Short mmCIF file of C-alpha atoms in Angstrom, two decimals:
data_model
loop_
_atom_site.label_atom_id
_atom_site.label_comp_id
_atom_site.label_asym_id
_atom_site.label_seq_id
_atom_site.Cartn_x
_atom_site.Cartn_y
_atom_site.Cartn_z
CA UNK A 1 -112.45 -89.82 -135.24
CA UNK A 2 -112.19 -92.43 -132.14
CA UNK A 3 -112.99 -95.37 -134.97
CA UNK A 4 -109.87 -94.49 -137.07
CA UNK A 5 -107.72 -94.25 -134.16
CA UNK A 6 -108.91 -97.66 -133.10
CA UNK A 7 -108.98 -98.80 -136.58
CA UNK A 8 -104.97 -97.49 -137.24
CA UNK A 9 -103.94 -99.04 -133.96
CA UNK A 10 -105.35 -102.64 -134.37
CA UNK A 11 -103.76 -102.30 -137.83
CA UNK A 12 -100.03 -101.63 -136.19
CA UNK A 13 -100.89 -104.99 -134.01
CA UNK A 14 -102.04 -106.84 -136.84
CA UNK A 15 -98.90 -106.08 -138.40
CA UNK A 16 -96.60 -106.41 -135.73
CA UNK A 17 -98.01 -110.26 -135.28
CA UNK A 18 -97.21 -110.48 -139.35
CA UNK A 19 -93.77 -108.87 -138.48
CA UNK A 20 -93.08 -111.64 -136.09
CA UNK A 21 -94.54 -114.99 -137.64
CA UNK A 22 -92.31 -113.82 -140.71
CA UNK A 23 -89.24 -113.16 -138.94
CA UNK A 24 -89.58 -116.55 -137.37
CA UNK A 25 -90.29 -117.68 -140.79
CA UNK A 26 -86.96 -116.03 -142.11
CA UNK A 27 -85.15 -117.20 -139.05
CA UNK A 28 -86.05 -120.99 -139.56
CA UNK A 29 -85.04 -120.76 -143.25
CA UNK A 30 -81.88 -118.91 -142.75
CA UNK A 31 -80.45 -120.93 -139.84
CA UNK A 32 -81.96 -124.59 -140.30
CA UNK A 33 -82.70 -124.34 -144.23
CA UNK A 34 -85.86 -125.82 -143.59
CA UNK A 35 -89.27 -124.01 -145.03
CA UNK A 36 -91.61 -124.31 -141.81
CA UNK A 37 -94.90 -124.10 -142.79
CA UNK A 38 -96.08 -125.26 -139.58
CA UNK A 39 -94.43 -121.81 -137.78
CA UNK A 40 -98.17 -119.89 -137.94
CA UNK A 41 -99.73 -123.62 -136.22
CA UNK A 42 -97.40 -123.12 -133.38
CA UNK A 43 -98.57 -119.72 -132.78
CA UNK A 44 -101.85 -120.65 -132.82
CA UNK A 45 -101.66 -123.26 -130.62
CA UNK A 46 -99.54 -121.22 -127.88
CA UNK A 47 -102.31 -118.86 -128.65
CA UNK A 48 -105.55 -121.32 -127.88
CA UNK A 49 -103.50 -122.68 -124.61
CA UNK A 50 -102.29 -118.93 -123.21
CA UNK A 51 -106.07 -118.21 -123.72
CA UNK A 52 -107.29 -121.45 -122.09
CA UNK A 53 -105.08 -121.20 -119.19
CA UNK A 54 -106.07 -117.40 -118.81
CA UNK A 55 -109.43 -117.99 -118.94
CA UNK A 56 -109.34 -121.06 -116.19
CA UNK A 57 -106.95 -118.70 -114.10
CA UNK A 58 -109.36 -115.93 -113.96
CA UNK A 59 -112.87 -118.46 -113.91
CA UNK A 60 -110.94 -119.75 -110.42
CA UNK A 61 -110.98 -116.26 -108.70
CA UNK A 62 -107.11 -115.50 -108.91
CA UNK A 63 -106.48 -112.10 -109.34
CA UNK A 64 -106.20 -110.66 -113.13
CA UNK A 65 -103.00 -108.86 -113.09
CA UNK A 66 -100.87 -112.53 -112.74
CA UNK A 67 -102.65 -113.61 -115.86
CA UNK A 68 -99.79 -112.11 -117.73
CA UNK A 69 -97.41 -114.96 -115.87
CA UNK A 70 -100.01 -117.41 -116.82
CA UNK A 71 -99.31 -116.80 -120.26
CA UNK A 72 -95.66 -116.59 -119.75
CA UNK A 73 -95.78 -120.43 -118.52
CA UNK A 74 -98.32 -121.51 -120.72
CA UNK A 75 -95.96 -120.43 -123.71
CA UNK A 76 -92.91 -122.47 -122.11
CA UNK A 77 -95.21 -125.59 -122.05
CA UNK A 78 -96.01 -125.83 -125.26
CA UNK A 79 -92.96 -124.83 -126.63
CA UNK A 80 -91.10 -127.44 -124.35
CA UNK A 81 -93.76 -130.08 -124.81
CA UNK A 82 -94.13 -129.29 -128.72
CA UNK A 83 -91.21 -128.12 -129.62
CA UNK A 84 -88.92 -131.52 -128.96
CA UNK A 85 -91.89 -133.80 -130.28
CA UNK A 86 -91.57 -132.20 -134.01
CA UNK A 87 -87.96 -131.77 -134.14
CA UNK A 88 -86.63 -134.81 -132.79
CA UNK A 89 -89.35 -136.92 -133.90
CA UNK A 90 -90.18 -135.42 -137.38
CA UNK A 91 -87.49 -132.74 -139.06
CA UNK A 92 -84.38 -134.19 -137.74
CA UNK A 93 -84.74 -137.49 -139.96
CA UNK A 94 -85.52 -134.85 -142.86
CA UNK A 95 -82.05 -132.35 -142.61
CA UNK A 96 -80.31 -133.92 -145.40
CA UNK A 97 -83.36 -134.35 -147.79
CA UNK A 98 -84.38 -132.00 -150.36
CA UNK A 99 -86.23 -128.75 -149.64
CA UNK A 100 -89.36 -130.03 -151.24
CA UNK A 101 -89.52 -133.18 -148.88
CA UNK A 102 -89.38 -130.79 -146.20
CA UNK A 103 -91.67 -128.55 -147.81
CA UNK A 104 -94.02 -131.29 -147.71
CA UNK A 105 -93.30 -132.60 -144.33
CA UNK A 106 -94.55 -129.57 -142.68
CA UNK A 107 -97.15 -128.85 -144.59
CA UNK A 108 -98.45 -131.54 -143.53
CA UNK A 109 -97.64 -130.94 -139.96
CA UNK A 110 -99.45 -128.06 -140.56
CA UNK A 111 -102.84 -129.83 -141.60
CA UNK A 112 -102.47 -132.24 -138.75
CA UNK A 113 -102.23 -129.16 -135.79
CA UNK A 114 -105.16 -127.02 -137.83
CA UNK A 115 -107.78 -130.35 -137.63
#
């Protein structure tokens, strides 16, 4: 009985991380008119540096429960370092193209931040 439980609730996180990539997805599209396939990169990458920065919080003896402000401020950095690089740099030259240009634009954004 205790492995369905666990198995229903990881399900309901699973699919509340689905529920938020594709609202961000649908947010992106609607607003901006741009078709971001480089939105699930970005969430890995704040994922790999929250966990980084966790982990070298915790390896230097600080105490566990501030972890959750580590990942607060490791989420601002890469969205303020990131976040400015691709738009200013990259999608702001592309706003009047087509939707395919764009398509392929992040795309390959997106094979650049998985290497």
């Amino acid at each position: 009985m205790d492995q369905i439980v666990t198995v229903i609730v990881d399900g309901i996180f699973y699919s509340a991380w689905l529920f938020i990539a594709a609202i961000g997805l649908t947010l992106i599209y609607g607003v901006m008119k741009i078709v971001n396939l480089t939105h699930g990169s970005f969430y890995a990458l704040g994922a790999y540096a929250g966990a980084s920065f966790t982990g070298a919080w915790i390896a230097r003896g600080y105490p566990p429960m501030l972890s959750y402000l580590v990942l607060f401020a490791s989420a601002l950095i890469i969205t303020l370092v990131f976040a400015p690089l691709i738009e200013r740099g990259i999608l702001r030259f592309m706003y009047a193209k087509d939707e395919v240009v764009i398509l392929l634009i992040t795309y390959a954004l997106f094979l650049i931040l998985e290497d």
